[in-house]
Short mmCIF file of C-alpha atoms and ligand atoms in Angstrom, two decimals:
data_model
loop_
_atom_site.label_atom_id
_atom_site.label_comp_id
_atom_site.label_asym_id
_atom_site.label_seq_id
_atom_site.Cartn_x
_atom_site.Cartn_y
_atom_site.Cartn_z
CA UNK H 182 97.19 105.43 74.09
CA UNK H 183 100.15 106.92 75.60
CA UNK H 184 99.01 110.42 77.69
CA UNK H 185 101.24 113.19 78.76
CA UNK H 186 101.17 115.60 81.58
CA UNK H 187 100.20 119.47 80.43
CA UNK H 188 103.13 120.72 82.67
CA UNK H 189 105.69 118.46 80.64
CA UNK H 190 107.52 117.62 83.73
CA UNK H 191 106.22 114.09 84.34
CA UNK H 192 106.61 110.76 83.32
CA UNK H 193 103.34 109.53 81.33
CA UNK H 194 100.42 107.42 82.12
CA UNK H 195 98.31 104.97 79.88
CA UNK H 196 94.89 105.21 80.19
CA UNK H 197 94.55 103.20 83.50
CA UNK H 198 97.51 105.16 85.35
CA UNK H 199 95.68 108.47 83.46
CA UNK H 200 92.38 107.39 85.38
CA UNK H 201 93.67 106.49 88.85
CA UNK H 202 95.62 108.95 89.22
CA UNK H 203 93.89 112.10 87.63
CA UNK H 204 96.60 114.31 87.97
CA UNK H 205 99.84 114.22 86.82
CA UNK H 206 102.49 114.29 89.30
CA UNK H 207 103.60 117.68 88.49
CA UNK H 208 99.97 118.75 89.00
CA UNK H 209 99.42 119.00 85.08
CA UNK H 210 96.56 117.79 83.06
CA UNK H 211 96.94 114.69 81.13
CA UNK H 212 96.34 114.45 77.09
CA UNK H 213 96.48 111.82 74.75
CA UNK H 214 98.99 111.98 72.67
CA UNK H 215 96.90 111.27 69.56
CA UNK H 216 93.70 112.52 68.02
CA UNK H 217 93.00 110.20 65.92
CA UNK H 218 90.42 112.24 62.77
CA UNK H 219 87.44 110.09 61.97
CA UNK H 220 86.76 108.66 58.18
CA UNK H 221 84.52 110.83 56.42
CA UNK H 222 82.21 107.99 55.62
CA UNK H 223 81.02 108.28 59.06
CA UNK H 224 80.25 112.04 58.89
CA UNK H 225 78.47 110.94 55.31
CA UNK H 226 75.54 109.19 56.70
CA UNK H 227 76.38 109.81 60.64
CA UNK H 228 72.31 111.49 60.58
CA UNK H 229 71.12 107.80 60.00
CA UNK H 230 73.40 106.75 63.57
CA UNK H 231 71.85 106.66 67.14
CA UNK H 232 73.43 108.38 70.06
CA UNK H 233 75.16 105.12 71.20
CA UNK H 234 76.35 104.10 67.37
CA UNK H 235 77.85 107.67 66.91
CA UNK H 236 79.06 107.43 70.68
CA UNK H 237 80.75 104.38 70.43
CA UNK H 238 83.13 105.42 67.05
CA UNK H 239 83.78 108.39 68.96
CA UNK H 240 85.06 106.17 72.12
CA UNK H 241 86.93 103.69 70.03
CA UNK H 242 89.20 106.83 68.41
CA UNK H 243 89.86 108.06 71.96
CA UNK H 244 90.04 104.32 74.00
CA UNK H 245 90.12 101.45 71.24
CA UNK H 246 93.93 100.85 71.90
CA UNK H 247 93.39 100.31 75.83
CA UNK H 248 90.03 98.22 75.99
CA UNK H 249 88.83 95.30 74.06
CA UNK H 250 86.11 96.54 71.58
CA UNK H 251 83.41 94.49 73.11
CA UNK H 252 84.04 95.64 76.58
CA UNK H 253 84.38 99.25 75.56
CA UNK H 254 81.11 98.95 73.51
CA UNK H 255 79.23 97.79 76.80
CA UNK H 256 80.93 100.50 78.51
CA UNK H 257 79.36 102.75 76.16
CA UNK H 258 75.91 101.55 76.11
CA UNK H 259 75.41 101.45 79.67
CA UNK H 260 76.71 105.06 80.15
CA UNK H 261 73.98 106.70 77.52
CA UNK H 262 70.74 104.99 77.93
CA UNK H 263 69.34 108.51 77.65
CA UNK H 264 68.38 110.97 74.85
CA UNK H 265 70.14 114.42 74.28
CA UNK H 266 67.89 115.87 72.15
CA UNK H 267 68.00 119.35 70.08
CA UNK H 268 65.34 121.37 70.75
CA UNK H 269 64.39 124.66 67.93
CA UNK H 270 63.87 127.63 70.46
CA UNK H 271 63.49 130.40 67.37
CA UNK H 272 65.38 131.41 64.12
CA UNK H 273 68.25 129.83 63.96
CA UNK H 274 68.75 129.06 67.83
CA UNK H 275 68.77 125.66 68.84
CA UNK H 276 69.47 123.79 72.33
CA UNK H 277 71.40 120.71 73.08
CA UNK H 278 69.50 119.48 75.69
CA UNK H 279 72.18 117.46 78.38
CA UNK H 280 70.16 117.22 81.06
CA UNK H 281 68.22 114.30 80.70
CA UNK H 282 70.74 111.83 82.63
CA UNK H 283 69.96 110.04 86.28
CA UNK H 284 70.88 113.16 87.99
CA UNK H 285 69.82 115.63 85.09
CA UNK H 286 72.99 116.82 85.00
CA UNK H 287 75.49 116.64 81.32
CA UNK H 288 78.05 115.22 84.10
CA UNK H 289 76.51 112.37 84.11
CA UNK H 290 77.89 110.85 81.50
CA UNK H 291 81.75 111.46 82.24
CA UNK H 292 80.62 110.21 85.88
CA UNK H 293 78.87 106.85 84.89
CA UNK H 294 82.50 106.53 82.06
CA UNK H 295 84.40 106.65 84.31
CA UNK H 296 83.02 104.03 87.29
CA UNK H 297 82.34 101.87 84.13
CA UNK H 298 86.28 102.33 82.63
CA UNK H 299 87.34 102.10 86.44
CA UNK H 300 85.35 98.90 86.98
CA UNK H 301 86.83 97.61 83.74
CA UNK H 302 90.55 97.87 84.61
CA UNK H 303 89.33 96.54 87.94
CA UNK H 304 88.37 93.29 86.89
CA UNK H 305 90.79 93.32 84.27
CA UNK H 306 93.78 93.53 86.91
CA UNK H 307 92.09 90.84 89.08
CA UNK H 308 91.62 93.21 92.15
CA UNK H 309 89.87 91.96 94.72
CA UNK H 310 90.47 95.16 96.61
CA UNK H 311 87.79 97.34 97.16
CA UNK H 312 88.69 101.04 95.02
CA UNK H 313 87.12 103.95 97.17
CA UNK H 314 86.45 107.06 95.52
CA UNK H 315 86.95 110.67 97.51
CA UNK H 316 84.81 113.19 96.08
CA UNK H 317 83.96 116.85 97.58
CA UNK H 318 80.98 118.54 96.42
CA UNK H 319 79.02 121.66 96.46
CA UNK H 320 76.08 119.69 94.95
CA UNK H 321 75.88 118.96 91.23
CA UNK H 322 79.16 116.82 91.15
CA UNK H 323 78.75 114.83 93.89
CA UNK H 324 74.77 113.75 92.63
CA UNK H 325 76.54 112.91 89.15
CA UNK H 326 79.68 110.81 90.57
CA UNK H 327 77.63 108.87 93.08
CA UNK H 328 74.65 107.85 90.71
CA UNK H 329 77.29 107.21 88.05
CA UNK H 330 79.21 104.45 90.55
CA UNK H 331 75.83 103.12 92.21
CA UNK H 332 76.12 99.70 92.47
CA UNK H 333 79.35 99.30 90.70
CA UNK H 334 81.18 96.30 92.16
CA UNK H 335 84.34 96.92 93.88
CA UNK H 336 84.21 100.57 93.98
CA UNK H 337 82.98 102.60 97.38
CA UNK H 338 82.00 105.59 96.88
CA UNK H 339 82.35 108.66 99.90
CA UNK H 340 80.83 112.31 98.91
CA UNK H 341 82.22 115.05 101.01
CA UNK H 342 79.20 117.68 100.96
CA UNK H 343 79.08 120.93 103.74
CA UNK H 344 76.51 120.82 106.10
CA UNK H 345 73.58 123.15 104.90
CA UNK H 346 75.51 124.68 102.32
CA UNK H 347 73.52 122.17 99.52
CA UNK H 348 69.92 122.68 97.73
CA UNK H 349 67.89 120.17 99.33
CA UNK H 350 67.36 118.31 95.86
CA UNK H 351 70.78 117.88 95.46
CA UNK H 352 71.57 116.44 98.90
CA UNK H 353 68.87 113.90 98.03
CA UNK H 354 70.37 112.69 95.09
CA UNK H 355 73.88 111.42 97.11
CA UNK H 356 72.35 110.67 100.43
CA UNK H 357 69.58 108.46 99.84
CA UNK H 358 71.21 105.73 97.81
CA UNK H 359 72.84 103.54 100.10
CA UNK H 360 75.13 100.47 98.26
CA UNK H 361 78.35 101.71 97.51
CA UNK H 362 77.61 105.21 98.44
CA UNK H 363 78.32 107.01 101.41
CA UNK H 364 77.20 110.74 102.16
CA UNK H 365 79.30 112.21 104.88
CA UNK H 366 78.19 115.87 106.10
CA UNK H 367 80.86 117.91 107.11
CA UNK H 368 80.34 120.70 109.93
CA UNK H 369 81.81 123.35 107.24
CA UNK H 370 81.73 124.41 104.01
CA UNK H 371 82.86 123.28 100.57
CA UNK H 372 86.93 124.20 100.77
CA UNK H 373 86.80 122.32 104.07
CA UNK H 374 85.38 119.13 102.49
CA UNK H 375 87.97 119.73 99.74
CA UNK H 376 90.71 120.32 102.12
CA UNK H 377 89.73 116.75 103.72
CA UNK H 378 90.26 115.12 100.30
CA UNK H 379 93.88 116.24 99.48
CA UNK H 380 94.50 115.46 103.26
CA UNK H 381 93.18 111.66 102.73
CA UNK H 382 95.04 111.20 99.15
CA UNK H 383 98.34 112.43 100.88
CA UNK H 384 98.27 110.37 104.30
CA UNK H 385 100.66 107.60 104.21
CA UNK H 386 99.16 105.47 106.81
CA UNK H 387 95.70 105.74 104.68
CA UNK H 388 97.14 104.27 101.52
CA UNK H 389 98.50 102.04 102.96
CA UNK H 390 95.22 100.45 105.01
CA UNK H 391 93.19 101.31 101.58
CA UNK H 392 93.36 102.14 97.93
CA UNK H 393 92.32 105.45 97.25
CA UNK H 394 90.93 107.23 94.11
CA UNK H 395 89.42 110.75 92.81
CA UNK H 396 86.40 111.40 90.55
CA UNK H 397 87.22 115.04 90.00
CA UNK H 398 86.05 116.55 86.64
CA UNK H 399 89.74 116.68 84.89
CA UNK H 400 89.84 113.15 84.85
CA UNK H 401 90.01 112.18 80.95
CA UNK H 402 88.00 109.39 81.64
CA UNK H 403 85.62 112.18 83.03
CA UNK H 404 85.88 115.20 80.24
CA UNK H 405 86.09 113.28 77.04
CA UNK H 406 83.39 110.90 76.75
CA UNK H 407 81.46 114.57 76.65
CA UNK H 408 82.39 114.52 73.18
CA UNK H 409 79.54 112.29 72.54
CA UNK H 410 77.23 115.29 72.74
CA UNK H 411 78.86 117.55 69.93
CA UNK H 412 78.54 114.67 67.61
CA UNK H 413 75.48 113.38 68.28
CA UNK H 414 73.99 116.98 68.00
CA UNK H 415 75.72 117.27 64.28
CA UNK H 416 74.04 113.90 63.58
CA UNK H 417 70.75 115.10 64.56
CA UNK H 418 71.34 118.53 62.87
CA UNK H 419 72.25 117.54 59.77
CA UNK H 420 69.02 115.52 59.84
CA UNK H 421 67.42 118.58 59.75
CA UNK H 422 69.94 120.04 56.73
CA UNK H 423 70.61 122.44 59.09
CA UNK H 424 74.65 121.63 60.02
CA UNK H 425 76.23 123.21 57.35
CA UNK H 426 77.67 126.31 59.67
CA UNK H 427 77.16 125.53 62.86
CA UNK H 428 78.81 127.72 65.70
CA UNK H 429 78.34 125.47 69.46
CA UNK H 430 78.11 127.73 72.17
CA UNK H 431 79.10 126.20 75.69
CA UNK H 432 78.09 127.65 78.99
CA UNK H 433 81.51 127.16 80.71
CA UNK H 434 82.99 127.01 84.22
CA UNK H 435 85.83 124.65 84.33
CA UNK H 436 85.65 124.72 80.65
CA UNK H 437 85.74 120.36 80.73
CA UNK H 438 82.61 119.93 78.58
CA UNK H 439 83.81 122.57 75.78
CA UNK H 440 87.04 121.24 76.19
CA UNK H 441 85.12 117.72 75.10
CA UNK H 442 83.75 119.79 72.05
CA UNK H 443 86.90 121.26 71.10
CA UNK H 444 88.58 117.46 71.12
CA UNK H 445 85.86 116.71 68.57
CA UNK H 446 86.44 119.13 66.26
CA UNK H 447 89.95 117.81 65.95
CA UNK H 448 88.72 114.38 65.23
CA UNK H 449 86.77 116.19 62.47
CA UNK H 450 83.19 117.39 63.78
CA UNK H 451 82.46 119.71 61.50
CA UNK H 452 81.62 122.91 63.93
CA UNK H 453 82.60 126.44 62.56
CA UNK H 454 83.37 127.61 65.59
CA UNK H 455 82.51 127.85 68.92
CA UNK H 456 81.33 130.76 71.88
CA UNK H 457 82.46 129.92 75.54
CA UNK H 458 79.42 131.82 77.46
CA UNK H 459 80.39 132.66 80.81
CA UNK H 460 78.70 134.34 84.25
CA UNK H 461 80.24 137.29 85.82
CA UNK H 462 83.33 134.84 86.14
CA UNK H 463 84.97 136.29 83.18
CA UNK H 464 88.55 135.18 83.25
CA UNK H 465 88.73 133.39 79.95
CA UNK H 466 86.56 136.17 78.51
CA UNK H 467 89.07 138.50 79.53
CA UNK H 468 91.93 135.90 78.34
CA UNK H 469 90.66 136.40 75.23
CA UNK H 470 90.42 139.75 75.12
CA UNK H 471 93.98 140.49 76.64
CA UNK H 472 95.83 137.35 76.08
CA UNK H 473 96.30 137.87 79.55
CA UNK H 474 94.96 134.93 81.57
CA UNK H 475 94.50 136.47 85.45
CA UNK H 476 92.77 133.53 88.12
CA UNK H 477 91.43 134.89 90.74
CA UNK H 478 88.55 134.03 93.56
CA UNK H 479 85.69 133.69 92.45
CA UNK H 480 82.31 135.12 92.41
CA UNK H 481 78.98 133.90 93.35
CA UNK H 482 76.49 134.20 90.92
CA UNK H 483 72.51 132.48 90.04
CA UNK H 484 74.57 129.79 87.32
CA UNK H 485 76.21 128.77 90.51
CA UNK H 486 77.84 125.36 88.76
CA UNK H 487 79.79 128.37 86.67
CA UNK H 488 81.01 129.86 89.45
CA UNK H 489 85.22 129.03 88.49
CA UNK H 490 88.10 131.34 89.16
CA UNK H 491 90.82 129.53 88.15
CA UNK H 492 89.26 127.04 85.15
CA UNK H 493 90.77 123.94 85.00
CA UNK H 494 90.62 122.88 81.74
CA UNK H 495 92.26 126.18 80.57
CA UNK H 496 95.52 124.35 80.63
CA UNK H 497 94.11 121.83 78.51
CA UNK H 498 93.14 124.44 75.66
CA UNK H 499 96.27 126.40 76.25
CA UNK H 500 98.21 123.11 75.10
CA UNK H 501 96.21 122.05 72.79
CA UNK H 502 96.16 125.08 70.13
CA UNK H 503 99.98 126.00 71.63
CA UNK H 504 100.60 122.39 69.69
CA UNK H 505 101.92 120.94 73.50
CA UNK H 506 104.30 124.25 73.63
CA UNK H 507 105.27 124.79 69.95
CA UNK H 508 104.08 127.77 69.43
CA UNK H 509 104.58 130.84 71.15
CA UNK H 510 101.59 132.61 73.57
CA UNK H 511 101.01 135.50 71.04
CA UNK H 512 100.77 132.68 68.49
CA UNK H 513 99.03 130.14 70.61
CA UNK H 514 96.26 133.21 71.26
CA UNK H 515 95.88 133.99 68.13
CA UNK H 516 95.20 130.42 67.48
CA UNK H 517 92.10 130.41 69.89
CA UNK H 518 90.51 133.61 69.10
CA UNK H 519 90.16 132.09 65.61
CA UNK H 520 87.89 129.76 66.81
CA UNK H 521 86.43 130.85 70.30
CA UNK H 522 84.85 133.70 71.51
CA UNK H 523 83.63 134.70 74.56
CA UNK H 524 80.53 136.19 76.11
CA UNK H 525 79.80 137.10 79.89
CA UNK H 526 76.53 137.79 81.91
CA UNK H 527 75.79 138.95 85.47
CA UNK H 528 73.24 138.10 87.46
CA UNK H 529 70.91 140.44 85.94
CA UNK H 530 71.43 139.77 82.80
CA UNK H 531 71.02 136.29 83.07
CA UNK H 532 67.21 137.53 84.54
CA UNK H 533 66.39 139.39 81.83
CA UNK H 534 67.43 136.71 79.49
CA UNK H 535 65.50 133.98 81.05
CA UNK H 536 62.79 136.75 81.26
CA UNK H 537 63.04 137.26 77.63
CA UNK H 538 63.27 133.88 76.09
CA UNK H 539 60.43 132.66 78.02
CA UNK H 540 57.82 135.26 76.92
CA UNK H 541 59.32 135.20 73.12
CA UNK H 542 59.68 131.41 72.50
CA UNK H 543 58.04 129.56 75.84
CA UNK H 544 61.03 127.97 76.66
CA UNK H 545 62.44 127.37 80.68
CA UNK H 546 65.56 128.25 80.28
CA UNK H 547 67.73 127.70 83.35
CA UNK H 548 70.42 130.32 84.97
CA UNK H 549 73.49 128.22 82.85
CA UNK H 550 71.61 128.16 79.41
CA UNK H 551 70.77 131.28 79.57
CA UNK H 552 74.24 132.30 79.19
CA UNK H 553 74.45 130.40 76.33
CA UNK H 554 71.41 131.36 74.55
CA UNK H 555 72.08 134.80 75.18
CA UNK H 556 75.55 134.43 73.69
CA UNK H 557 74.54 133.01 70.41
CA UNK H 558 71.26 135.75 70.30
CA UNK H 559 73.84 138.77 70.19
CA UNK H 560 76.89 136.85 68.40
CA UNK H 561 75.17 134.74 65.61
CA UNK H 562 76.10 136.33 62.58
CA UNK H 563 73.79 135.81 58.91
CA UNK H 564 74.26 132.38 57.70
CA UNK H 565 75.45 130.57 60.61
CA UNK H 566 72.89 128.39 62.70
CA UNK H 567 74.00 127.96 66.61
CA UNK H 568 73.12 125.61 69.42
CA UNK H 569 73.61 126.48 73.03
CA UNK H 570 74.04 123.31 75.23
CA UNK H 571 70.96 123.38 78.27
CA UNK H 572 73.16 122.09 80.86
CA UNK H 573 70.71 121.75 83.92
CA UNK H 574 67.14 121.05 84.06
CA UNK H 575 65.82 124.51 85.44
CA UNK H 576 63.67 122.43 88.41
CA UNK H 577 67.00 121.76 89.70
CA UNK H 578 67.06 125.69 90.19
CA UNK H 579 63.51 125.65 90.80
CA UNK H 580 63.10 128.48 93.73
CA UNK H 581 65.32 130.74 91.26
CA UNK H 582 63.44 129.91 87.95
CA UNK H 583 59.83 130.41 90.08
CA UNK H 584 60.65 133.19 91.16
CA UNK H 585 62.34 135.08 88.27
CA UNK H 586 60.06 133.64 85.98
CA UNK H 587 56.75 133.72 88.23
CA UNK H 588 55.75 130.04 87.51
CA UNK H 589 56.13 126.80 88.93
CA UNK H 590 58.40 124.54 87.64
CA UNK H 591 57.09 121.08 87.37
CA UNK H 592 59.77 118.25 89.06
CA UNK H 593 60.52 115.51 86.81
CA UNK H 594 59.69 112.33 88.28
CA UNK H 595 63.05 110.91 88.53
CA UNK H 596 64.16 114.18 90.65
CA UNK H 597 60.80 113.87 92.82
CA UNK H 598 61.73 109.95 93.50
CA UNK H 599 65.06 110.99 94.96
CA UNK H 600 63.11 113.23 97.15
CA UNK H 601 61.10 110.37 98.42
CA UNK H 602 64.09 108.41 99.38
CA UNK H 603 65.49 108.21 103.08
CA UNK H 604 68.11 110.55 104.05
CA UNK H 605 71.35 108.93 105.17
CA UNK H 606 74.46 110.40 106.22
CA UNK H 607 77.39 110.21 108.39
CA UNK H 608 78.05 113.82 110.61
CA UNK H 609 82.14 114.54 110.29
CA UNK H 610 84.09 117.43 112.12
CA UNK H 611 85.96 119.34 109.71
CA UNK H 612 89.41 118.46 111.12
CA UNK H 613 91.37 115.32 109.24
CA UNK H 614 92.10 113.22 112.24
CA UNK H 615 88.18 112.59 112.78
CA UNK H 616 88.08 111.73 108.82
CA UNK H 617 90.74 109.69 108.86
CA UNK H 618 89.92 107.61 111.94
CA UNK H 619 86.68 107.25 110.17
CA UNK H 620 88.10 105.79 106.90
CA UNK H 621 90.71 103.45 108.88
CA UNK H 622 87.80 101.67 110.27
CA UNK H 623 86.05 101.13 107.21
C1 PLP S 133 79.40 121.71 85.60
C2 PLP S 133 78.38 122.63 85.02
C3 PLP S 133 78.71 123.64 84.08
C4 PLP S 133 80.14 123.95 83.70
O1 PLP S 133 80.75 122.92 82.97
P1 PLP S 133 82.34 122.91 82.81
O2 PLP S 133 82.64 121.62 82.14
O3 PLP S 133 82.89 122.97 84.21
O4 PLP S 133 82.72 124.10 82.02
C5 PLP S 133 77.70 124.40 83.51
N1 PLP S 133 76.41 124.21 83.87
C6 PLP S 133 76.04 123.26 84.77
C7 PLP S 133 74.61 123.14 85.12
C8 PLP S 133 77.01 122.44 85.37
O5 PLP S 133 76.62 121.53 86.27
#
């Protein structure tokens, strides 16, 4: 599959260029060129399919030209050996529950897809150097990446994470892992870990001693294979004969995973539409609203992994619906407010909601679903049944959730075993010549 750059103004990739480099040259998003629409014979009996059945058709459309189908089913396998479940809340409300991965995080999946794909062209190419991975975090990214490479020959893994500046379950689940994985904890916070990043990926000298990769979230090898999810909660909705008009509603930050959604619908996925819920970081709400899309810095809020200014992905939708600059903006928006709309909560909100829910249904909602759930309980409309994705397991918010919700959230076991593990990390000055001295040693 041939994949071109958002901005237009470089060359393209295939898939393997597309997931080394993650970027385009000119800075722009890469999309593949195709979508290809699945046969309806799979949508006819997709409710008889597992998770890693549906997943796999769904990979093949995107990846089938650029790895061998036995390789790419493997690939597939391994990545979801975990359930996504829906889950009824009340009426016609449903969740998509995505947090049942090794980190409990939906990230997960695009993390351990893309060390799998990477490992793939790896071997493929006959390597025998070692790939290492830069990734900053400010916690839930850097958990996902670094359990998704974990013991992934030929791939070393370094997470960039701010001193202090982490939830101490987080910094569990990328220090204590050891393998391929190194934790280094910078004296500063998140832009400065970022900062040493872009540094490392432009030093000449370090590219030259070693070969150099991201793992950041607009990889395609990263966003897509979240796509899974939209079908596999169709499958299990239809099941029910409840899929007829479904609207998905997406708690959004960078907007990758509805992005993922969105890509599915255009293979076919039968969604009626679909409700970006956002924090008090409103700028696509406002985009839609205006047409106007404004960045700016953004604001801290309790759905901290939505806390986006500029989103990402925007450029991905923005091409997508413009038909890769065919249409005109007024067009283009026009386009997208057909199909999305928007909802935004602040921090109080987002209290009351998780407030409310809990005492009406039972359910432990966490600060990111209960954007979501709050979106679809003032914008369902008669007729139309809706399912807001849980992204995070609310015990890894669990002082917030306690304590807005006056109960104690129980820890899974697979978050409590990270705990258990032995922190290990390497202290780093925030200045690049300390980094990089570092990383020409290794
Ligand atoms: C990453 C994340 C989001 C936002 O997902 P995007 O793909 O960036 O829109 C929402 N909730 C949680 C818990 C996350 O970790």
């Amino acid at each position: 599959m041939h994949y071109y750059s958002t901005n237009g103004k470089a060359p393209g990739a295939d898939l393997h260029k597309a997931v080394v480099k993650g970027l385009a040259e000119d800075r722009g998003l890469y999309m593949p060129e195709k979508i290809k629409q699945l046969p309806k014979d799979f949508f006819d009996n997709i409710e008889t399919k597992t998770f890693q059945e549906i997943a796999y058709t769904v990979a093949d459309a995107f990846f089938g030209e650029d790895v061998d189908a036995e390789s790419l089913k493997k690939i597939v396998y391994d990545t979801l050996s975990f359930d996504c479940p829906v889950v009824k809340i009340k009426d016609n409300i449903y969740t998509l529950e995505l947090f049942h991965g090794p980190t409990l995080a939906f990230k997960d999946v695009g993390a351990r897809f893309m060390a799998r794909l990477l490992q793939y062209f790896i071997r493929q190419e006959g390597v025998h150097e070692q790939v290492n991975v830069l990734v900053a975090t400010s916690g839930d990214t850097g958990s996902a990446v670094a359990n998704g490479f974990l013991g992934v020959d030929g791939i070393h893994v370094y997470v960039l994470y701010p001193k202090g500046k982490v939830s101490p379950i987080q910094e569990c689940q990328f220090t204590t892992l050891g393998q391929n994985i190194t934790a280094i904890e910078v004296d500063g916070v998140f832009d400065d870990c970022q900062a040493l990043v872009k540094n490392a990926f432009m030093d000449v000298e370090l590219n030259q001693h070693m070969k150099l990769t991201s793992a950041n979230s607009i990889n395609v090898a990263r966003f897509l294979p979240q796509a899974f999810y939209y079908f596999n909660a169709y499958a299990r909705m239809k099941a029910l004969g409840k899929a007829g008009n479904l609207v998905m509603c997406v708690p959004s930050g960078n907007f990758g995973n509805i992005c993922a959604a969105l890509f599915g619908q255009q293979q076919g996925l039968p969604i009626k539409r679909f409700i970006a819920a956002n924090n008090a970081n409103d700028i696509f709400y406002k985009y839609l609203q205006t047409g106007k899309y404004e960045p700016k810095a953004s604001i801290q809020t309790l759905a901290n992994a939505m806390d986006v200014g500029d989103p990402s992905n925007f450029a991905r939708i923005l091409n997508l619906y413009s038909q890769n600059g065919k249409l005109s903006a007024e067009d283009t928006h026009a386009a997208i407010i057909r199909l999305i709309s928007g909802a935004t909560f602040n921090d109080n909100q987002i209290r009351e909601t998780m407030r409310h829910c809990y005492q009406d249904t039972n359910y432990i909602l966490d600060p990111h679903g209960a954007c979501g759930y709050q979106a679809l309980v003032e914008g369902l409309k008669s007729g139309e049944v809706g399912i807001f994705c849980e992204t995070a397991h609310p015990a890894k918010f669990k002082e917030k959730v306690d304590d807005i919700l006056g109960i104690n959230v129980e820890i899974p076991n697979r978050l409590a075993a990270f705990m258990e593990g032995q922190k290990q990390s390497i202290p780093m000055p925030k200045d690049f010549a300390n980094f990089k001295q570092y990383l020409l040693r290794q």
